[in-house]
């Protein structure tokens, strides 16, 4: 008889995009319940140990967190399995590091280094808009925030710019043709481009067509795209590669030119 949620996670069952070595142990950090889903997050322990190499063991990750060194979205997090996710800002004041979690073109999380000014805000995708029992209009974002009394123009699939210190929204980026988007799920995760077409399928999944800077077009579900700006102006700095996916042949020729092959 099973009592309650599972508390362990084996490496082989951990999400692929964490890039954990298959043979380097049995266990992986199991993300705590939090604002991002277990398969779409990066626990703090992996950020500290696998990515930044500030810790060698899980115990050291725990000590770093308990010394209140790690801030996620401006709040100190002492849980070393806390799930950080897409668009979150990770701040380590002692070392002066500030990162935003974004995807590379292979759909893996990238710790993208940012300036102090950019760490003051984040973009949030609106998941649903409704009116509460006491007649308060509310918008719910992709990272579990509830924004009370949002701007009446805000609709589902739009993106809002949220000030991390106050939790208030400032700008709205509408989900419309010509918007700059990043794909957050699926085969094209991490690609950036402009929205060129929307195919609505009632009772099924609406499909959007996206065109990147190089003129390549691809299609994905509407629920997989995240508006990051309008036109050619992203509101967050993009990681290396600027969200343009290369073919394996292009990758090979570039590696040869660098002398890596």
mmCIF file of C-alpha atoms in Angstrom:
data_model
loop_
_atom_site.group_PDB
_atom_site.id
_atom_site.type_symbol
_atom_site.label_atom_id
_atom_site.label_comp_id
_atom_site.label_asym_id
_atom_site.label_seq_id
_atom_site.Cartn_x
_atom_site.Cartn_y
_atom_site.Cartn_z
ATOM 1 C CA UNK A 1 0.000 0.000 0.000
ATOM 2 C CA UNK A 2 1.433 3.343 -1.065
ATOM 3 C CA UNK A 3 1.171 6.197 1.382
ATOM 4 C CA UNK A 4 1.641 9.692 0.008
ATOM 5 C CA UNK A 5 3.824 11.055 -2.774
ATOM 6 C CA UNK A 6 7.156 9.524 -3.736
ATOM 7 C CA UNK A 7 10.183 11.046 -2.061
ATOM 8 C CA UNK A 8 12.934 9.597 -4.262
ATOM 9 C CA UNK A 9 13.944 9.827 -7.900
ATOM 10 C CA UNK A 10 16.379 7.540 -9.681
ATOM 11 C CA UNK A 11 18.816 8.960 -12.207
ATOM 12 C CA UNK A 12 17.455 6.928 -15.061
ATOM 13 C CA UNK A 13 14.015 8.443 -14.490
ATOM 14 C CA UNK A 14 15.300 12.008 -14.163
ATOM 15 C CA UNK A 15 14.475 14.341 -17.086
ATOM 16 C CA UNK A 16 16.947 14.096 -19.953
ATOM 17 C CA UNK A 17 17.539 17.839 -20.108
ATOM 18 C CA UNK A 18 19.158 17.803 -16.645
ATOM 19 C CA UNK A 19 22.124 16.099 -18.375
ATOM 20 C CA UNK A 20 23.034 13.978 -15.374
ATOM 21 C CA UNK A 21 25.638 11.269 -15.913
ATOM 22 C CA UNK A 22 23.856 7.938 -16.128
ATOM 23 C CA UNK A 23 26.484 5.929 -14.239
ATOM 24 C CA UNK A 24 27.602 8.499 -11.660
ATOM 25 C CA UNK A 25 25.281 7.248 -8.942
ATOM 26 C CA UNK A 26 21.836 5.797 -8.407
ATOM 27 C CA UNK A 27 19.812 8.772 -7.247
ATOM 28 C CA UNK A 28 18.936 12.212 -8.550
ATOM 29 C CA UNK A 29 17.537 15.176 -6.579
ATOM 30 C CA UNK A 30 13.745 14.908 -6.582
ATOM 31 C CA UNK A 31 12.300 18.409 -7.047
ATOM 32 C CA UNK A 32 10.023 19.578 -4.254
ATOM 33 C CA UNK A 33 6.475 20.584 -5.023
ATOM 34 C CA UNK A 34 6.601 24.166 -6.257
ATOM 35 C CA UNK A 35 5.754 26.639 -9.002
ATOM 36 C CA UNK A 36 7.137 24.493 -11.853
ATOM 37 C CA UNK A 37 6.358 20.921 -12.822
ATOM 38 C CA UNK A 38 8.813 18.188 -11.919
ATOM 39 C CA UNK A 39 9.707 17.447 -15.551
ATOM 40 C CA UNK A 40 9.965 21.147 -16.506
ATOM 41 C CA UNK A 41 12.217 22.457 -13.760
ATOM 42 C CA UNK A 42 15.820 22.467 -12.594
ATOM 43 C CA UNK A 43 16.307 21.827 -8.856
ATOM 44 C CA UNK A 44 18.675 24.180 -7.008
ATOM 45 C CA UNK A 45 20.926 21.202 -6.162
ATOM 46 C CA UNK A 46 21.592 20.589 -9.876
ATOM 47 C CA UNK A 47 22.256 24.289 -10.501
ATOM 48 C CA UNK A 48 24.855 24.389 -7.708
ATOM 49 C CA UNK A 49 26.472 21.000 -8.242
ATOM 50 C CA UNK A 50 26.204 20.062 -11.921
ATOM 51 C CA UNK A 51 26.087 23.465 -13.603
ATOM 52 C CA UNK A 52 27.997 26.006 -11.497
ATOM 53 C CA UNK A 53 30.252 23.451 -9.739
ATOM 54 C CA UNK A 54 29.987 25.400 -6.473
ATOM 55 C CA UNK A 55 29.331 22.133 -4.612
ATOM 56 C CA UNK A 56 30.649 18.617 -5.000
ATOM 57 C CA UNK A 57 27.964 16.746 -3.082
ATOM 58 C CA UNK A 58 24.294 17.073 -2.227
ATOM 59 C CA UNK A 59 25.258 17.803 1.371
ATOM 60 C CA UNK A 60 27.287 20.831 0.227
ATOM 61 C CA UNK A 61 24.289 22.071 -1.797
ATOM 62 C CA UNK A 62 22.240 21.815 1.389
ATOM 63 C CA UNK A 63 24.830 23.816 3.343
ATOM 64 C CA UNK A 64 24.981 26.542 0.677
ATOM 65 C CA UNK A 65 21.182 26.853 0.727
ATOM 66 C CA UNK A 66 20.959 26.831 4.522
ATOM 67 C CA UNK A 67 23.460 29.688 4.667
ATOM 68 C CA UNK A 68 20.816 31.660 2.725
ATOM 69 C CA UNK A 69 23.104 32.201 -0.262
ATOM 70 C CA UNK A 70 20.596 31.314 -2.997
ATOM 71 C CA UNK A 71 17.822 33.639 -4.080
ATOM 72 C CA UNK A 72 15.256 32.613 -6.678
ATOM 73 C CA UNK A 73 13.059 35.417 -8.007
ATOM 74 C CA UNK A 74 14.294 37.667 -5.210
ATOM 75 C CA UNK A 75 13.383 35.256 -2.373
ATOM 76 C CA UNK A 76 15.882 33.268 -0.323
ATOM 77 C CA UNK A 77 15.259 29.553 -0.835
ATOM 78 C CA UNK A 78 16.722 27.171 1.738
ATOM 79 C CA UNK A 79 15.292 24.028 0.110
ATOM 80 C CA UNK A 80 18.038 22.566 -2.075
ATOM 81 C CA UNK A 81 15.447 20.652 -4.118
ATOM 82 C CA UNK A 82 13.418 23.789 -4.855
ATOM 83 C CA UNK A 83 12.247 23.684 -8.497
ATOM 84 C CA UNK A 84 13.519 26.659 -10.480
ATOM 85 C CA UNK A 85 12.000 26.892 -13.945
ATOM 86 C CA UNK A 86 11.804 28.811 -17.207
ATOM 87 C CA UNK A 87 12.300 32.607 -16.827
ATOM 88 C CA UNK A 88 13.253 32.385 -13.127
ATOM 89 C CA UNK A 89 16.144 34.534 -11.928
ATOM 90 C CA UNK A 90 18.756 32.806 -9.765
ATOM 91 C CA UNK A 91 20.920 35.096 -7.668
ATOM 92 C CA UNK A 92 23.998 34.217 -5.602
ATOM 93 C CA UNK A 93 24.919 37.450 -3.851
ATOM 94 C CA UNK A 94 28.177 36.216 -2.322
ATOM 95 C CA UNK A 95 29.689 35.464 -5.718
ATOM 96 C CA UNK A 96 27.855 38.276 -7.529
ATOM 97 C CA UNK A 97 26.229 35.828 -9.949
ATOM 98 C CA UNK A 98 22.836 36.461 -11.534
ATOM 99 C CA UNK A 99 21.298 34.083 -14.027
ATOM 100 C CA UNK A 100 18.039 33.646 -15.856
ATOM 101 C CA UNK A 101 16.870 30.142 -16.699
ATOM 102 C CA UNK A 102 16.211 29.874 -20.437
ATOM 103 C CA UNK A 103 16.369 27.064 -22.992
ATOM 104 C CA UNK A 104 19.035 26.413 -25.602
ATOM 105 C CA UNK A 105 17.967 25.223 -29.067
ATOM 106 C CA UNK A 106 18.187 21.599 -27.943
ATOM 107 C CA UNK A 107 15.578 22.170 -25.244
ATOM 108 C CA UNK A 108 18.019 22.088 -22.319
ATOM 109 C CA UNK A 109 18.091 24.627 -19.516
ATOM 110 C CA UNK A 110 20.764 27.313 -19.805
ATOM 111 C CA UNK A 111 21.909 29.482 -16.933
ATOM 112 C CA UNK A 112 22.110 32.728 -18.876
ATOM 113 C CA UNK A 113 24.161 35.373 -17.054
ATOM 114 C CA UNK A 114 22.348 38.730 -16.727
ATOM 115 C CA UNK A 115 22.988 42.251 -15.417
ATOM 116 C CA UNK A 116 21.561 43.540 -12.157
ATOM 117 C CA UNK A 117 18.969 45.701 -13.943
ATOM 118 C CA UNK A 118 17.603 42.727 -15.867
ATOM 119 C CA UNK A 119 17.377 40.614 -12.713
ATOM 120 C CA UNK A 120 14.723 43.006 -11.353
ATOM 121 C CA UNK A 121 11.952 41.641 -13.580
ATOM 122 C CA UNK A 122 10.744 38.484 -15.292
ATOM 123 C CA UNK A 123 8.270 37.570 -17.992
ATOM 124 C CA UNK A 124 5.238 35.486 -17.067
ATOM 125 C CA UNK A 125 2.839 33.756 -19.436
ATOM 126 C CA UNK A 126 -0.840 34.082 -18.558
ATOM 127 C CA UNK A 127 -2.381 30.623 -18.141
ATOM 128 C CA UNK A 128 -5.901 31.597 -17.103
ATOM 129 C CA UNK A 129 -8.009 34.659 -16.286
ATOM 130 C CA UNK A 130 -11.102 34.462 -14.118
ATOM 131 C CA UNK A 131 -13.176 36.262 -11.480
ATOM 132 C CA UNK A 132 -13.112 34.915 -7.909
ATOM 133 C CA UNK A 133 -16.138 34.261 -5.730
ATOM 134 C CA UNK A 134 -15.766 37.739 -4.235
ATOM 135 C CA UNK A 135 -15.724 39.368 -7.681
ATOM 136 C CA UNK A 136 -11.955 39.953 -7.825
ATOM 137 C CA UNK A 137 -10.514 39.560 -11.350
ATOM 138 C CA UNK A 138 -7.409 37.374 -11.253
ATOM 139 C CA UNK A 139 -4.788 36.243 -13.756
ATOM 140 C CA UNK A 140 -2.703 33.105 -13.099
ATOM 141 C CA UNK A 141 0.804 32.883 -14.578
ATOM 142 C CA UNK A 142 2.969 29.960 -15.703
ATOM 143 C CA UNK A 143 4.972 30.107 -12.468
ATOM 144 C CA UNK A 144 1.974 29.900 -10.157
ATOM 145 C CA UNK A 145 1.555 33.605 -9.372
ATOM 146 C CA UNK A 146 -1.924 35.049 -9.005
ATOM 147 C CA UNK A 147 -2.073 38.659 -10.152
ATOM 148 C CA UNK A 148 -5.130 40.361 -8.645
ATOM 149 C CA UNK A 149 -6.897 43.129 -10.562
ATOM 150 C CA UNK A 150 -4.830 42.690 -13.745
ATOM 151 C CA UNK A 151 -5.151 45.031 -16.713
ATOM 152 C CA UNK A 152 -8.457 44.187 -18.480
ATOM 153 C CA UNK A 153 -6.526 43.766 -21.773
ATOM 154 C CA UNK A 154 -4.711 40.712 -20.415
ATOM 155 C CA UNK A 155 -5.837 37.488 -22.065
ATOM 156 C CA UNK A 156 -4.676 33.859 -21.904
ATOM 157 C CA UNK A 157 -1.408 33.226 -23.851
ATOM 158 C CA UNK A 158 -0.265 36.849 -23.413
ATOM 159 C CA UNK A 159 2.928 37.596 -21.520
ATOM 160 C CA UNK A 160 3.259 40.188 -18.769
ATOM 161 C CA UNK A 161 6.379 41.766 -17.350
ATOM 162 C CA UNK A 162 6.382 41.284 -13.573
ATOM 163 C CA UNK A 163 8.485 43.329 -11.172
ATOM 164 C CA UNK A 164 10.120 40.772 -8.885
ATOM 165 C CA UNK A 165 10.346 43.010 -5.807
ATOM 166 C CA UNK A 166 6.682 44.086 -5.805
ATOM 167 C CA UNK A 167 5.038 41.251 -7.770
ATOM 168 C CA UNK A 168 3.151 43.845 -9.841
ATOM 169 C CA UNK A 169 2.826 43.637 -13.617
ATOM 170 C CA UNK A 170 3.939 46.512 -15.824
ATOM 171 C CA UNK A 171 3.944 45.794 -19.583
ATOM 172 C CA UNK A 172 1.765 43.436 -21.601
ATOM 173 C CA UNK A 173 3.020 41.588 -24.678
ATOM 174 C CA UNK A 174 0.037 40.361 -26.645
ATOM 175 C CA UNK A 175 -0.122 36.952 -28.304
ATOM 176 C CA UNK A 176 -0.595 38.177 -31.884
ATOM 177 C CA UNK A 177 0.880 37.839 -35.346
ATOM 178 C CA UNK A 178 4.389 39.305 -35.482
ATOM 179 C CA UNK A 179 5.072 38.711 -31.778
ATOM 180 C CA UNK A 180 8.493 37.328 -30.868
ATOM 181 C CA UNK A 181 8.144 33.964 -29.193
ATOM 182 C CA UNK A 182 10.243 31.230 -27.643
ATOM 183 C CA UNK A 183 9.107 27.613 -27.763
ATOM 184 C CA UNK A 184 9.144 26.072 -24.284
ATOM 185 C CA UNK A 185 8.054 22.478 -24.941
ATOM 186 C CA UNK A 186 8.160 19.841 -27.621
ATOM 187 C CA UNK A 187 10.612 19.000 -30.365
ATOM 188 C CA UNK A 188 11.381 22.680 -31.106
ATOM 189 C CA UNK A 189 11.931 23.756 -27.475
ATOM 190 C CA UNK A 190 14.346 26.669 -27.219
ATOM 191 C CA UNK A 191 13.778 28.024 -30.733
ATOM 192 C CA UNK A 192 12.984 31.715 -31.099
ATOM 193 C CA UNK A 193 11.068 33.292 -33.945
ATOM 194 C CA UNK A 194 8.129 35.403 -35.066
ATOM 195 C CA UNK A 195 4.551 34.236 -34.982
ATOM 196 C CA UNK A 196 3.253 34.099 -38.565
ATOM 197 C CA UNK A 197 0.110 31.971 -38.448
ATOM 198 C CA UNK A 198 -2.424 30.476 -36.026
ATOM 199 C CA UNK A 199 -4.648 27.521 -36.935
ATOM 200 C CA UNK A 200 -7.522 27.105 -34.505
ATOM 201 C CA UNK A 201 -8.890 23.600 -33.934
ATOM 202 C CA UNK A 202 -11.844 23.591 -31.570
ATOM 203 C CA UNK A 203 -11.819 20.609 -29.264
ATOM 204 C CA UNK A 204 -8.229 19.838 -30.223
ATOM 205 C CA UNK A 205 -4.878 21.621 -30.175
ATOM 206 C CA UNK A 206 -4.458 24.962 -31.930
ATOM 207 C CA UNK A 207 -1.330 24.969 -34.095
ATOM 208 C CA UNK A 208 0.942 27.977 -34.580
ATOM 209 C CA UNK A 209 3.519 28.530 -37.318
ATOM 210 C CA UNK A 210 6.737 30.292 -36.351
ATOM 211 C CA UNK A 211 9.456 31.741 -38.573
ATOM 212 C CA UNK A 212 12.967 32.284 -37.213
ATOM 213 C CA UNK A 213 15.532 34.924 -38.202
ATOM 214 C CA UNK A 214 17.084 32.628 -40.816
ATOM 215 C CA UNK A 215 13.719 32.147 -42.543
ATOM 216 C CA UNK A 216 13.116 28.582 -41.333
ATOM 217 C CA UNK A 217 9.460 27.861 -40.545
ATOM 218 C CA UNK A 218 8.188 25.284 -38.081
ATOM 219 C CA UNK A 219 4.885 24.475 -36.407
ATOM 220 C CA UNK A 220 4.047 23.666 -32.799
ATOM 221 C CA UNK A 221 1.108 23.699 -30.415
ATOM 222 C CA UNK A 222 -0.154 27.045 -29.196
ATOM 223 C CA UNK A 223 0.347 25.934 -25.587
ATOM 224 C CA UNK A 224 4.080 25.442 -26.265
ATOM 225 C CA UNK A 225 4.897 29.051 -27.169
ATOM 226 C CA UNK A 226 5.876 31.880 -24.843
ATOM 227 C CA UNK A 227 5.802 35.501 -26.059
ATOM 228 C CA UNK A 228 9.110 37.196 -25.174
ATOM 229 C CA UNK A 229 8.675 40.504 -27.002
ATOM 230 C CA UNK A 230 7.216 42.257 -30.001
ATOM 231 C CA UNK A 231 8.777 42.401 -33.470
ATOM 232 C CA UNK A 232 12.536 41.951 -33.224
ATOM 233 C CA UNK A 233 12.822 43.220 -29.668
ATOM 234 C CA UNK A 234 13.036 40.496 -27.003
ATOM 235 C CA UNK A 235 12.455 41.780 -23.459
ATOM 236 C CA UNK A 236 15.095 39.428 -22.059
ATOM 237 C CA UNK A 237 18.600 38.867 -23.379
ATOM 238 C CA UNK A 238 18.836 35.565 -25.233
ATOM 239 C CA UNK A 239 21.471 32.878 -24.651
ATOM 240 C CA UNK A 240 24.219 31.952 -27.105
ATOM 241 C CA UNK A 241 22.817 31.045 -30.515
ATOM 242 C CA UNK A 242 19.901 33.493 -30.146
ATOM 243 C CA UNK A 243 17.391 30.639 -30.438
ATOM 244 C CA UNK A 244 18.353 29.746 -34.038
ATOM 245 C CA UNK A 245 18.482 25.966 -34.430
ATOM 246 C CA UNK A 246 21.275 24.634 -36.629
ATOM 247 C CA UNK A 247 21.150 21.399 -38.568
ATOM 248 C CA UNK A 248 23.595 18.683 -37.544
ATOM 249 C CA UNK A 249 25.521 19.329 -40.785
ATOM 250 C CA UNK A 250 25.931 23.031 -39.907
ATOM 251 C CA UNK A 251 27.036 22.073 -36.404
ATOM 252 C CA UNK A 252 29.610 19.711 -37.834
ATOM 253 C CA UNK A 253 31.087 22.236 -40.289
ATOM 254 C CA UNK A 254 31.343 24.846 -37.520
ATOM 255 C CA UNK A 255 33.057 22.347 -35.210
ATOM 256 C CA UNK A 256 35.494 21.499 -38.016
ATOM 257 C CA UNK A 257 36.210 25.187 -38.596
ATOM 258 C CA UNK A 258 36.976 25.571 -34.882
ATOM 259 C CA UNK A 259 39.289 22.597 -35.114
ATOM 260 C CA UNK A 260 37.347 20.414 -32.698
ATOM 261 C CA UNK A 261 36.980 17.437 -35.019
#
